[in-house]
PDB file of C-alpha atoms and ligand atoms in Angstrom:
ATOM      1  CA  UNK V   1     -14.366 -22.482  -3.221  1.00 79.00           C
ATOM      2  CA  UNK V   2     -13.504 -19.363  -1.191  1.00 86.00           C
ATOM      3  CA  UNK V   3     -11.184 -16.708  -2.641  1.00 89.00           C
ATOM      4  CA  UNK V   4      -8.652 -17.526   0.053  1.00 92.00           C
ATOM      5  CA  UNK V   5      -8.570 -21.185  -0.981  1.00 95.00           C
ATOM      6  CA  UNK V   6      -8.221 -20.257  -4.655  1.00 95.00           C
ATOM      7  CA  UNK V   7      -5.226 -18.051  -3.917  1.00 96.00           C
ATOM      8  CA  UNK V   8      -3.687 -20.666  -1.629  1.00 97.00           C
ATOM      9  CA  UNK V   9      -4.052 -23.321  -4.314  1.00 97.00           C
ATOM     10  CA  UNK V  10      -2.325 -21.043  -6.847  1.00 97.00           C
ATOM     11  CA  UNK V  11       0.542 -20.402  -4.437  1.00 97.00           C
ATOM     12  CA  UNK V  12       0.930 -24.069  -3.586  1.00 97.00           C
ATOM     13  CA  UNK V  13       0.799 -25.143  -7.249  1.00 96.00           C
ATOM     14  CA  UNK V  14       3.556 -22.646  -8.027  1.00 97.00           C
ATOM     15  CA  UNK V  15       5.764 -23.948  -5.205  1.00 96.00           C
ATOM     16  CA  UNK V  16       5.094 -27.593  -6.031  1.00 95.00           C
ATOM     17  CA  UNK V  17       6.050 -26.929  -9.640  1.00 94.00           C
ATOM     18  CA  UNK V  18       9.448 -25.642  -8.438  1.00 91.00           C
ATOM     19  CA  UNK V  19      10.046 -28.075  -5.618  1.00 89.00           C
ATOM     20  CA  UNK V  20       8.559 -31.488  -5.547  1.00 82.00           C
ATOM     21  CA  UNK V  21       9.128 -32.510  -1.958  1.00 86.00           C
ATOM     22  CA  UNK V  22       7.336 -33.872   1.036  1.00 88.00           C
ATOM     23  CA  UNK V  23       8.236 -32.269   4.348  1.00 95.00           C
ATOM     24  CA  UNK V  24       6.078 -32.299   7.461  1.00 97.00           C
ATOM     25  CA  UNK V  25       8.040 -29.833   9.596  1.00 97.00           C
ATOM     26  CA  UNK V  26       8.127 -26.081   9.041  1.00 97.00           C
ATOM     27  CA  UNK V  27      10.472 -23.603  10.730  1.00 96.00           C
ATOM     28  CA  UNK V  28      10.081 -19.827  10.881  1.00 95.00           C
ATOM     29  CA  UNK V  29      13.168 -17.842  11.767  1.00 90.00           C
ATOM     30  CA  UNK V  30      12.823 -14.658  13.807  1.00 84.00           C
ATOM     31  CA  UNK V  31      14.875 -11.461  13.872  1.00 75.00           C
ATOM     32  CA  UNK V  32      18.604 -12.132  13.965  1.00 75.00           C
ATOM     33  CA  UNK V  33      18.111 -15.909  13.946  1.00 78.00           C
ATOM     34  CA  UNK V  34      18.712 -16.555  10.247  1.00 76.00           C
ATOM     35  CA  UNK V  35      21.953 -18.502  10.748  1.00 81.00           C
ATOM     36  CA  UNK V  36      19.944 -21.593  11.546  1.00 88.00           C
ATOM     37  CA  UNK V  37      20.220 -22.332   7.833  1.00 87.00           C
ATOM     38  CA  UNK V  38      24.038 -22.355   7.844  1.00 87.00           C
ATOM     39  CA  UNK V  39      24.177 -26.000   8.843  1.00 86.00           C
ATOM     40  CA  UNK V  40      21.186 -27.060   6.826  1.00 92.00           C
ATOM     41  CA  UNK V  41      21.650 -28.394   3.309  1.00 94.00           C
ATOM     42  CA  UNK V  42      19.718 -26.052   1.042  1.00 94.00           C
ATOM     43  CA  UNK V  43      17.915 -28.115  -1.544  1.00 93.00           C
ATOM     44  CA  UNK V  44      15.998 -25.250  -3.072  1.00 94.00           C
ATOM     45  CA  UNK V  45      15.062 -21.680  -2.233  1.00 94.00           C
ATOM     46  CA  UNK V  46      12.481 -19.298  -3.610  1.00 94.00           C
ATOM     47  CA  UNK V  47      12.435 -15.570  -2.890  1.00 92.00           C
ATOM     48  CA  UNK V  48       9.161 -14.467  -1.377  1.00 91.00           C
ATOM     49  CA  UNK V  49       8.867 -11.817  -4.044  1.00 89.00           C
ATOM     50  CA  UNK V  50       8.627 -14.528  -6.713  1.00 92.00           C
ATOM     51  CA  UNK V  51       5.855 -16.483  -4.997  1.00 94.00           C
ATOM     52  CA  UNK V  52       2.317 -15.605  -6.145  1.00 95.00           C
ATOM     53  CA  UNK V  53       0.207 -13.939  -3.410  1.00 94.00           C
ATOM     54  CA  UNK V  54       3.098 -13.902  -0.896  1.00 91.00           C
ATOM     55  CA  UNK V  55       3.714 -10.601   0.897  1.00 86.00           C
ATOM     56  CA  UNK V  56       7.277  -9.254   0.745  1.00 70.00           C
ATOM     57  CA  UNK V  57       9.326  -8.729   3.911  1.00 58.00           C
ATOM     58  CA  UNK V  58      10.733  -5.252   4.511  1.00 61.00           C
ATOM     59  CA  UNK V  59      12.540  -5.395   7.857  1.00 57.00           C
ATOM     60  CA  UNK V  60      16.301  -5.316   8.327  1.00 57.00           C
ATOM     61  CA  UNK V  61      17.456  -8.773   9.435  1.00 49.00           C
ATOM     62  CA  UNK V  62      14.725 -10.582   7.488  1.00 51.00           C
ATOM     63  CA  UNK V  63      15.928 -11.924   4.176  1.00 59.00           C
ATOM     64  CA  UNK V  64      12.668 -13.231   2.766  1.00 86.00           C
ATOM     65  CA  UNK V  65      13.042 -16.721   1.329  1.00 90.00           C
ATOM     66  CA  UNK V  66      11.134 -19.963   1.419  1.00 93.00           C
ATOM     67  CA  UNK V  67      13.678 -22.745   1.657  1.00 94.00           C
ATOM     68  CA  UNK V  68      13.473 -26.476   1.350  1.00 95.00           C
ATOM     69  CA  UNK V  69      16.332 -27.693   3.489  1.00 95.00           C
ATOM     70  CA  UNK V  70      17.523 -31.005   4.768  1.00 95.00           C
ATOM     71  CA  UNK V  71      19.088 -31.981   8.063  1.00 94.00           C
ATOM     72  CA  UNK V  72      20.787 -35.367   7.963  1.00 93.00           C
ATOM     73  CA  UNK V  73      18.554 -36.260   5.049  1.00 92.00           C
ATOM     74  CA  UNK V  74      15.328 -35.109   6.746  1.00 94.00           C
ATOM     75  CA  UNK V  75      13.535 -32.479   4.692  1.00 96.00           C
ATOM     76  CA  UNK V  76      12.045 -29.366   6.261  1.00 96.00           C
ATOM     77  CA  UNK V  77      10.441 -26.145   5.051  1.00 97.00           C
ATOM     78  CA  UNK V  78      12.110 -23.016   6.348  1.00 95.00           C
ATOM     79  CA  UNK V  79      10.774 -19.493   6.192  1.00 93.00           C
ATOM     80  CA  UNK V  80      13.747 -17.207   6.470  1.00 89.00           C
ATOM     81  CA  UNK V  81      12.012 -13.934   7.238  1.00 86.00           C
ATOM     82  CA  UNK V  82       8.418 -13.399   8.259  1.00 89.00           C
ATOM     83  CA  UNK V  83       5.729 -10.746   7.968  1.00 91.00           C
ATOM     84  CA  UNK V  84       4.655  -8.454  10.774  1.00 92.00           C
ATOM     85  CA  UNK V  85       1.452  -6.557  11.381  1.00 94.00           C
ATOM     86  CA  UNK V  86       3.473  -3.372  12.077  1.00 93.00           C
ATOM     87  CA  UNK V  87       4.804  -3.420   8.514  1.00 90.00           C
ATOM     88  CA  UNK V  88       1.287  -2.630   7.362  1.00 91.00           C
ATOM     89  CA  UNK V  89       0.195  -6.107   6.342  1.00 93.00           C
ATOM     90  CA  UNK V  90      -3.224  -7.290   7.387  1.00 94.00           C
ATOM     91  CA  UNK V  91      -3.317 -10.158   9.917  1.00 96.00           C
ATOM     92  CA  UNK V  92      -4.416 -12.355   6.992  1.00 95.00           C
ATOM     93  CA  UNK V  93      -1.316 -11.407   4.987  1.00 94.00           C
ATOM     94  CA  UNK V  94       0.932 -11.913   8.016  1.00 95.00           C
ATOM     95  CA  UNK V  95      -0.329 -15.468   8.375  1.00 97.00           C
ATOM     96  CA  UNK V  96      -0.825 -16.386   4.713  1.00 97.00           C
ATOM     97  CA  UNK V  97       2.391 -18.469   4.588  1.00 97.00           C
ATOM     98  CA  UNK V  98       1.204 -20.645   7.486  1.00 98.00           C
ATOM     99  CA  UNK V  99      -1.714 -21.866   5.420  1.00 98.00           C
ATOM    100  CA  UNK V 100       0.608 -22.376   2.475  1.00 97.00           C
ATOM    101  CA  UNK V 101       2.810 -24.563   4.672  1.00 97.00           C
ATOM    102  CA  UNK V 102      -0.255 -26.520   5.769  1.00 98.00           C
ATOM    103  CA  UNK V 103      -1.216 -27.222   2.167  1.00 97.00           C
ATOM    104  CA  UNK V 104       2.387 -28.176   1.404  1.00 96.00           C
ATOM    105  CA  UNK V 105       2.023 -30.916   4.020  1.00 96.00           C
ATOM    106  CA  UNK V 106       3.365 -29.328   7.206  1.00 98.00           C
ATOM    107  CA  UNK V 107       2.057 -30.921  10.395  1.00 98.00           C
ATOM    108  CA  UNK V 108       4.439 -29.391  12.943  1.00 98.00           C
ATOM    109  CA  UNK V 109       5.597 -25.806  13.004  1.00 98.00           C
ATOM    110  CA  UNK V 110       8.564 -24.407  14.914  1.00 98.00           C
ATOM    111  CA  UNK V 111       8.388 -20.647  15.454  1.00 97.00           C
ATOM    112  CA  UNK V 112      11.110 -18.410  16.812  1.00 95.00           C
ATOM    113  CA  UNK V 113      11.320 -14.775  17.764  1.00 95.00           C
ATOM    114  CA  UNK V 114      13.288 -12.097  19.541  1.00 93.00           C
ATOM    115  CA  UNK V 115      11.436 -10.862  22.604  1.00 95.00           C
ATOM    116  CA  UNK V 116      11.665  -8.487  25.515  1.00 95.00           C
ATOM    117  CA  UNK V 117      11.554  -9.945  29.017  1.00 96.00           C
ATOM    118  CA  UNK V 118       9.462  -8.849  31.973  1.00 96.00           C
ATOM    119  CA  UNK V 119      10.448 -11.849  34.088  1.00 96.00           C
ATOM    120  CA  UNK V 120      13.184 -10.955  36.609  1.00 93.00           C
ATOM    121  CA  UNK V 121      14.632 -14.474  36.304  1.00 94.00           C
ATOM    122  CA  UNK V 122      15.427 -14.041  32.620  1.00 95.00           C
ATOM    123  CA  UNK V 123      18.594 -12.547  31.175  1.00 91.00           C
ATOM    124  CA  UNK V 124      19.507 -11.279  27.742  1.00 92.00           C
ATOM    125  CA  UNK V 125      20.389 -14.275  25.578  1.00 92.00           C
ATOM    126  CA  UNK V 126      18.157 -16.743  27.450  1.00 95.00           C
ATOM    127  CA  UNK V 127      16.038 -19.192  25.464  1.00 96.00           C
ATOM    128  CA  UNK V 128      12.401 -19.290  26.532  1.00 98.00           C
ATOM    129  CA  UNK V 129      10.049 -22.049  25.432  1.00 98.00           C
ATOM    130  CA  UNK V 130       6.652 -20.460  24.901  1.00 98.00           C
ATOM    131  CA  UNK V 131       4.113 -22.493  26.838  1.00 98.00           C
ATOM    132  CA  UNK V 132       1.170 -20.188  26.143  1.00 98.00           C
ATOM    133  CA  UNK V 133       0.362 -16.743  24.824  1.00 98.00           C
ATOM    134  CA  UNK V 134      -1.831 -13.700  25.368  1.00 98.00           C
ATOM    135  CA  UNK V 135      -2.839 -12.147  22.079  1.00 96.00           C
ATOM    136  CA  UNK V 136      -5.437  -9.608  23.223  1.00 93.00           C
ATOM    137  CA  UNK V 137      -3.185  -6.732  22.155  1.00 92.00           C
ATOM    138  CA  UNK V 138      -2.872  -7.900  18.566  1.00 92.00           C
ATOM    139  CA  UNK V 139      -5.599  -8.472  16.001  1.00 94.00           C
ATOM    140  CA  UNK V 140      -6.950 -11.997  15.676  1.00 97.00           C
ATOM    141  CA  UNK V 141      -6.164 -13.215  12.151  1.00 97.00           C
ATOM    142  CA  UNK V 142      -9.301 -15.390  12.082  1.00 98.00           C
ATOM    143  CA  UNK V 143     -11.604 -12.367  12.180  1.00 97.00           C
ATOM    144  CA  UNK V 144     -13.699 -12.472   9.020  1.00 95.00           C
ATOM    145  CA  UNK V 145     -15.444 -15.311   7.214  1.00 95.00           C
ATOM    146  CA  UNK V 146     -14.210 -18.684   8.421  1.00 96.00           C
ATOM    147  CA  UNK V 147     -12.388 -20.779   5.839  1.00 95.00           C
ATOM    148  CA  UNK V 148     -14.340 -23.947   6.504  1.00 93.00           C
ATOM    149  CA  UNK V 149     -11.989 -26.083   4.411  1.00 94.00           C
ATOM    150  CA  UNK V 150      -9.188 -25.315   6.859  1.00 96.00           C
ATOM    151  CA  UNK V 151     -10.715 -25.369  10.316  1.00 97.00           C
ATOM    152  CA  UNK V 152     -13.546 -24.522  12.722  1.00 97.00           C
ATOM    153  CA  UNK V 153     -15.136 -21.121  13.403  1.00 97.00           C
ATOM    154  CA  UNK V 154     -14.232 -21.252  17.099  1.00 98.00           C
ATOM    155  CA  UNK V 155     -10.932 -23.082  17.533  1.00 98.00           C
ATOM    156  CA  UNK V 156      -9.959 -24.517  20.887  1.00 97.00           C
ATOM    157  CA  UNK V 157      -6.753 -22.927  22.195  1.00 98.00           C
ATOM    158  CA  UNK V 158      -6.209 -25.077  25.300  1.00 97.00           C
ATOM    159  CA  UNK V 159      -2.990 -26.517  23.894  1.00 98.00           C
ATOM    160  CA  UNK V 160      -1.843 -23.751  21.587  1.00 98.00           C
ATOM    161  CA  UNK V 161       1.744 -24.956  22.067  1.00 98.00           C
ATOM    162  CA  UNK V 162       2.216 -28.709  21.845  1.00 98.00           C
ATOM    163  CA  UNK V 163       3.065 -30.305  25.181  1.00 98.00           C
ATOM    164  CA  UNK V 164       4.727 -33.241  23.416  1.00 98.00           C
ATOM    165  CA  UNK V 165       7.037 -31.011  21.395  1.00 98.00           C
ATOM    166  CA  UNK V 166       7.883 -28.967  24.503  1.00 98.00           C
ATOM    167  CA  UNK V 167       8.873 -32.211  26.268  1.00 98.00           C
ATOM    168  CA  UNK V 168      11.045 -33.239  23.334  1.00 98.00           C
ATOM    169  CA  UNK V 169      12.681 -29.799  23.139  1.00 98.00           C
ATOM    170  CA  UNK V 170      13.498 -29.909  26.845  1.00 98.00           C
ATOM    171  CA  UNK V 171      15.117 -33.323  26.507  1.00 98.00           C
ATOM    172  CA  UNK V 172      17.260 -32.122  23.596  1.00 97.00           C
ATOM    173  CA  UNK V 173      18.234 -29.009  25.578  1.00 97.00           C
ATOM    174  CA  UNK V 174      19.181 -31.145  28.562  1.00 97.00           C
ATOM    175  CA  UNK V 175      21.313 -33.447  26.428  1.00 97.00           C
ATOM    176  CA  UNK V 176      23.337 -30.448  25.218  1.00 96.00           C
ATOM    177  CA  UNK V 177      23.254 -28.649  28.570  1.00 95.00           C
ATOM    178  CA  UNK V 178      21.449 -25.719  27.019  1.00 96.00           C
ATOM    179  CA  UNK V 179      19.510 -23.737  29.601  1.00 95.00           C
ATOM    180  CA  UNK V 180      15.848 -23.300  28.666  1.00 97.00           C
ATOM    181  CA  UNK V 181      12.964 -21.853  30.654  1.00 98.00           C
ATOM    182  CA  UNK V 182       9.233 -21.784  29.964  1.00 98.00           C
ATOM    183  CA  UNK V 183       7.131 -18.679  29.764  1.00 98.00           C
ATOM    184  CA  UNK V 184       4.047 -16.898  28.506  1.00 98.00           C
ATOM    185  CA  UNK V 185       4.437 -14.733  25.404  1.00 98.00           C
ATOM    186  CA  UNK V 186       2.427 -11.549  25.149  1.00 98.00           C
ATOM    187  CA  UNK V 187       1.899 -10.401  21.579  1.00 98.00           C
ATOM    188  CA  UNK V 188       1.780  -6.702  20.798  1.00 97.00           C
ATOM    189  CA  UNK V 189       1.521  -4.904  17.476  1.00 97.00           C
ATOM    190  CA  UNK V 190       4.706  -2.813  17.686  1.00 93.00           C
ATOM    191  CA  UNK V 191       6.489  -1.101  16.079  1.00 95.00           C
ATOM    192  CA  UNK V 192       7.147   0.848  19.285  1.00 94.00           C
ATOM    193  CA  UNK V 193       8.867  -1.048  22.047  1.00 93.00           C
ATOM    194  CA  UNK V 194       6.768  -0.801  25.195  1.00 94.00           C
ATOM    195  CA  UNK V 195       6.565   2.084  27.609  1.00 91.00           C
ATOM    196  CA  UNK V 196       7.570   1.325  31.197  1.00 89.00           C
ATOM    197  CA  UNK V 197       3.896   1.219  32.144  1.00 91.00           C
ATOM    198  CA  UNK V 198       3.183  -1.231  29.338  1.00 93.00           C
ATOM    199  CA  UNK V 199       6.010  -3.563  30.395  1.00 94.00           C
ATOM    200  CA  UNK V 200       4.591  -3.446  33.923  1.00 93.00           C
ATOM    201  CA  UNK V 201       1.126  -4.297  32.632  1.00 95.00           C
ATOM    202  CA  UNK V 202       2.478  -7.227  30.619  1.00 96.00           C
ATOM    203  CA  UNK V 203       4.081  -8.567  33.780  1.00 95.00           C
ATOM    204  CA  UNK V 204       0.908  -8.109  35.821  1.00 96.00           C
ATOM    205  CA  UNK V 205      -1.244 -10.014  33.332  1.00 96.00           C
ATOM    206  CA  UNK V 206       1.020 -13.045  33.564  1.00 97.00           C
ATOM    207  CA  UNK V 207       3.435 -12.431  30.716  1.00 98.00           C
ATOM    208  CA  UNK V 208       7.097 -13.377  30.783  1.00 98.00           C
ATOM    209  CA  UNK V 209       8.162 -12.166  27.354  1.00 98.00           C
ATOM    210  CA  UNK V 210       6.723  -9.716  24.850  1.00 97.00           C
ATOM    211  CA  UNK V 211       7.107  -9.521  21.116  1.00 97.00           C
ATOM    212  CA  UNK V 212       5.615  -8.431  17.815  1.00 96.00           C
ATOM    213  CA  UNK V 213       5.054 -11.754  16.048  1.00 96.00           C
ATOM    214  CA  UNK V 214       4.262 -15.442  16.606  1.00 97.00           C
ATOM    215  CA  UNK V 215       0.766 -15.318  18.182  1.00 98.00           C
ATOM    216  CA  UNK V 216      -1.055 -14.623  14.911  1.00 98.00           C
ATOM    217  CA  UNK V 217       0.909 -17.378  13.179  1.00 98.00           C
ATOM    218  CA  UNK V 218       0.160 -19.691  16.072  1.00 98.00           C
ATOM    219  CA  UNK V 219      -3.582 -19.018  15.849  1.00 98.00           C
ATOM    220  CA  UNK V 220      -3.729 -19.771  12.123  1.00 98.00           C
ATOM    221  CA  UNK V 221      -1.650 -22.920  12.604  1.00 98.00           C
ATOM    222  CA  UNK V 222      -3.824 -24.179  15.475  1.00 98.00           C
ATOM    223  CA  UNK V 223      -6.946 -23.429  13.428  1.00 98.00           C
ATOM    224  CA  UNK V 224      -5.824 -25.763  10.641  1.00 98.00           C
ATOM    225  CA  UNK V 225      -4.545 -28.487  12.955  1.00 98.00           C
ATOM    226  CA  UNK V 226      -0.795 -27.873  12.860  1.00 98.00           C
ATOM    227  CA  UNK V 227       1.044 -28.595  16.126  1.00 98.00           C
ATOM    228  CA  UNK V 228       3.111 -25.606  17.191  1.00 98.00           C
ATOM    229  CA  UNK V 229       6.317 -25.137  19.143  1.00 98.00           C
ATOM    230  CA  UNK V 230       7.724 -21.651  19.726  1.00 98.00           C
ATOM    231  CA  UNK V 231      10.832 -20.230  21.297  1.00 97.00           C
ATOM    232  CA  UNK V 232      11.810 -16.695  22.252  1.00 96.00           C
ATOM    233  CA  UNK V 233      15.334 -15.424  22.510  1.00 95.00           C
ATOM    234  CA  UNK V 234      15.426 -12.721  25.184  1.00 94.00           C
ATOM    235  CA  UNK V 235      16.977  -9.675  23.553  1.00 91.00           C
ATOM    236  CA  UNK V 236      16.172  -6.949  26.059  1.00 90.00           C
ATOM    237  CA  UNK V 237      14.875  -6.473  29.573  1.00 89.00           C
ATOM    238  CA  UNK V 238      11.717  -4.423  29.679  1.00 86.00           C
ATOM    239  CA  UNK V 239      11.391  -3.723  33.366  1.00 75.00           C
ATOM    240  CA  UNK V 240      14.777  -2.498  34.458  1.00 65.00           C
ATOM    241  CA  UNK V 241      14.490   0.467  36.808  1.00 62.00           C
ATOM    242  CA  UNK V 242      17.413   2.402  35.361  1.00 65.00           C
ATOM    243  CA  UNK V 243      17.499   4.268  32.064  1.00 65.00           C
ATOM    244  CA  UNK V 244      16.163   1.637  29.779  1.00 71.00           C
ATOM    245  CA  UNK V 245      16.483   2.501  26.144  1.00 77.00           C
ATOM    246  CA  UNK V 246      15.840  -0.360  23.723  1.00 79.00           C
ATOM    247  CA  UNK V 247      16.995  -0.318  20.113  1.00 80.00           C
ATOM    248  CA  UNK V 248      16.470  -2.642  17.169  1.00 82.00           C
ATOM    249  CA  UNK V 249      20.269  -2.944  16.843  1.00 79.00           C
ATOM    250  CA  UNK V 250      20.536  -4.158  20.438  1.00 79.00           C
ATOM    251  CA  UNK V 251      17.817  -6.714  19.736  1.00 78.00           C
ATOM    252  CA  UNK V 252      19.665  -8.045  16.676  1.00 80.00           C
ATOM    253  CA  UNK V 253      23.011  -8.217  18.508  1.00 79.00           C
ATOM    254  CA  UNK V 254      21.478 -10.123  21.431  1.00 77.00           C
ATOM    255  CA  UNK V 255      19.758 -12.545  19.072  1.00 78.00           C
ATOM    256  CA  UNK V 256      23.058 -13.147  17.263  1.00 78.00           C
ATOM    257  CA  UNK V 257      24.748 -13.959  20.577  1.00 79.00           C
ATOM    258  CA  UNK V 258      22.191 -16.637  21.372  1.00 87.00           C
ATOM    259  CA  UNK V 259      22.124 -17.997  17.846  1.00 88.00           C
ATOM    260  CA  UNK V 260      24.510 -20.972  18.200  1.00 89.00           C
ATOM    261  CA  UNK V 261      22.574 -22.650  21.023  1.00 93.00           C
ATOM    262  CA  UNK V 262      19.252 -21.675  19.484  1.00 93.00           C
ATOM    263  CA  UNK V 263      20.260 -23.138  16.111  1.00 93.00           C
ATOM    264  CA  UNK V 264      21.552 -26.378  17.588  1.00 93.00           C
ATOM    265  CA  UNK V 265      18.341 -26.896  19.535  1.00 95.00           C
ATOM    266  CA  UNK V 266      16.084 -26.023  16.606  1.00 95.00           C
ATOM    267  CA  UNK V 267      18.009 -28.206  14.166  1.00 95.00           C
ATOM    268  CA  UNK V 268      17.851 -31.257  16.419  1.00 96.00           C
ATOM    269  CA  UNK V 269      14.203 -30.629  17.164  1.00 97.00           C
ATOM    270  CA  UNK V 270      13.295 -30.238  13.493  1.00 96.00           C
ATOM    271  CA  UNK V 271      15.210 -33.406  12.651  1.00 96.00           C
ATOM    272  CA  UNK V 272      13.620 -35.385  15.481  1.00 96.00           C
ATOM    273  CA  UNK V 273      10.129 -34.313  14.421  1.00 97.00           C
ATOM    274  CA  UNK V 274      10.641 -35.110  10.726  1.00 94.00           C
TER     275      UNK V 274
HETATM  276  N1  LIG E 301       9.004  -5.613  22.998  1.00 73.00           N
HETATM  277  C1  LIG E 301       8.352  -6.017  21.909  1.00 73.00           C
HETATM  278  N2  LIG E 301       8.925  -6.697  20.926  1.00 73.00           N
HETATM  279  C2  LIG E 301      10.219  -7.007  21.066  1.00 73.00           C
HETATM  280  C3  LIG E 301      10.950  -6.623  22.182  1.00 73.00           C
HETATM  281  C4  LIG E 301      10.306  -5.886  23.201  1.00 73.00           C
HETATM  282  O1  LIG E 301      10.902  -5.503  24.220  1.00 73.00           O
HETATM  283  N3  LIG E 301      12.215  -7.086  22.004  1.00 73.00           N
HETATM  284  C5  LIG E 301      12.230  -7.740  20.811  1.00 73.00           C
HETATM  285  N4  LIG E 301      11.024  -7.690  20.241  1.00 73.00           N
END
């Protein structure tokens, strides 16, 4: 057995010993989007720092807990707080929890993030369903020996974001009259926000939003056969012509503003998929 699998088995045994539950949907909450859990019944939570082989989150706005929650009786795994490459973790550490979720029984993963927009039709606070991504500007987490037990050496990425889940999300959004748009997410390493030239480049290569997470998690999930849905909350506009200073505080405030509609949509989606 590979070292990775040994570690994963230790992590999963630890979690199973604390929480004996079957849940097939996982949710990862992005910056400023932690309130999703306010209307979820918390059955059990474990701090990341107590989980063997889990990295520990360091960023403001990320609380760092693995939660077993339930929504109208449907159980889901929630990661409140995630790991980013810019914090100094390797791409393998960033994505370690995705494989843990897989071994815990997760089949569908809902990812969320705060992102900058380069699409002139988007405004701060808009919800963007990620229909595809460009991850050339961030390291591929599958570089290195392939973990054969989990998936193939050369995974197909033609449906990196599940068309079925996108359809379902759009129908839930329509029912609640929540405006959603679809776009391409460009993943960067951060921690700098982009220069004006970089935002322009992201637009030229077909991007709509840009952020510092999600794509690596998506790749690891697709590799091991998890269906992925992802949503960005637009927190800043990257291509404004005027003085365009972007701060982390602004990002968190914008995410907070969009949180109610985001949370409603994610809760209903998680419940419907469970
Ligand atoms: N760029 C990259 N990551 C981000 C941004 C951005 O403009 N906003 C929130 N996360």
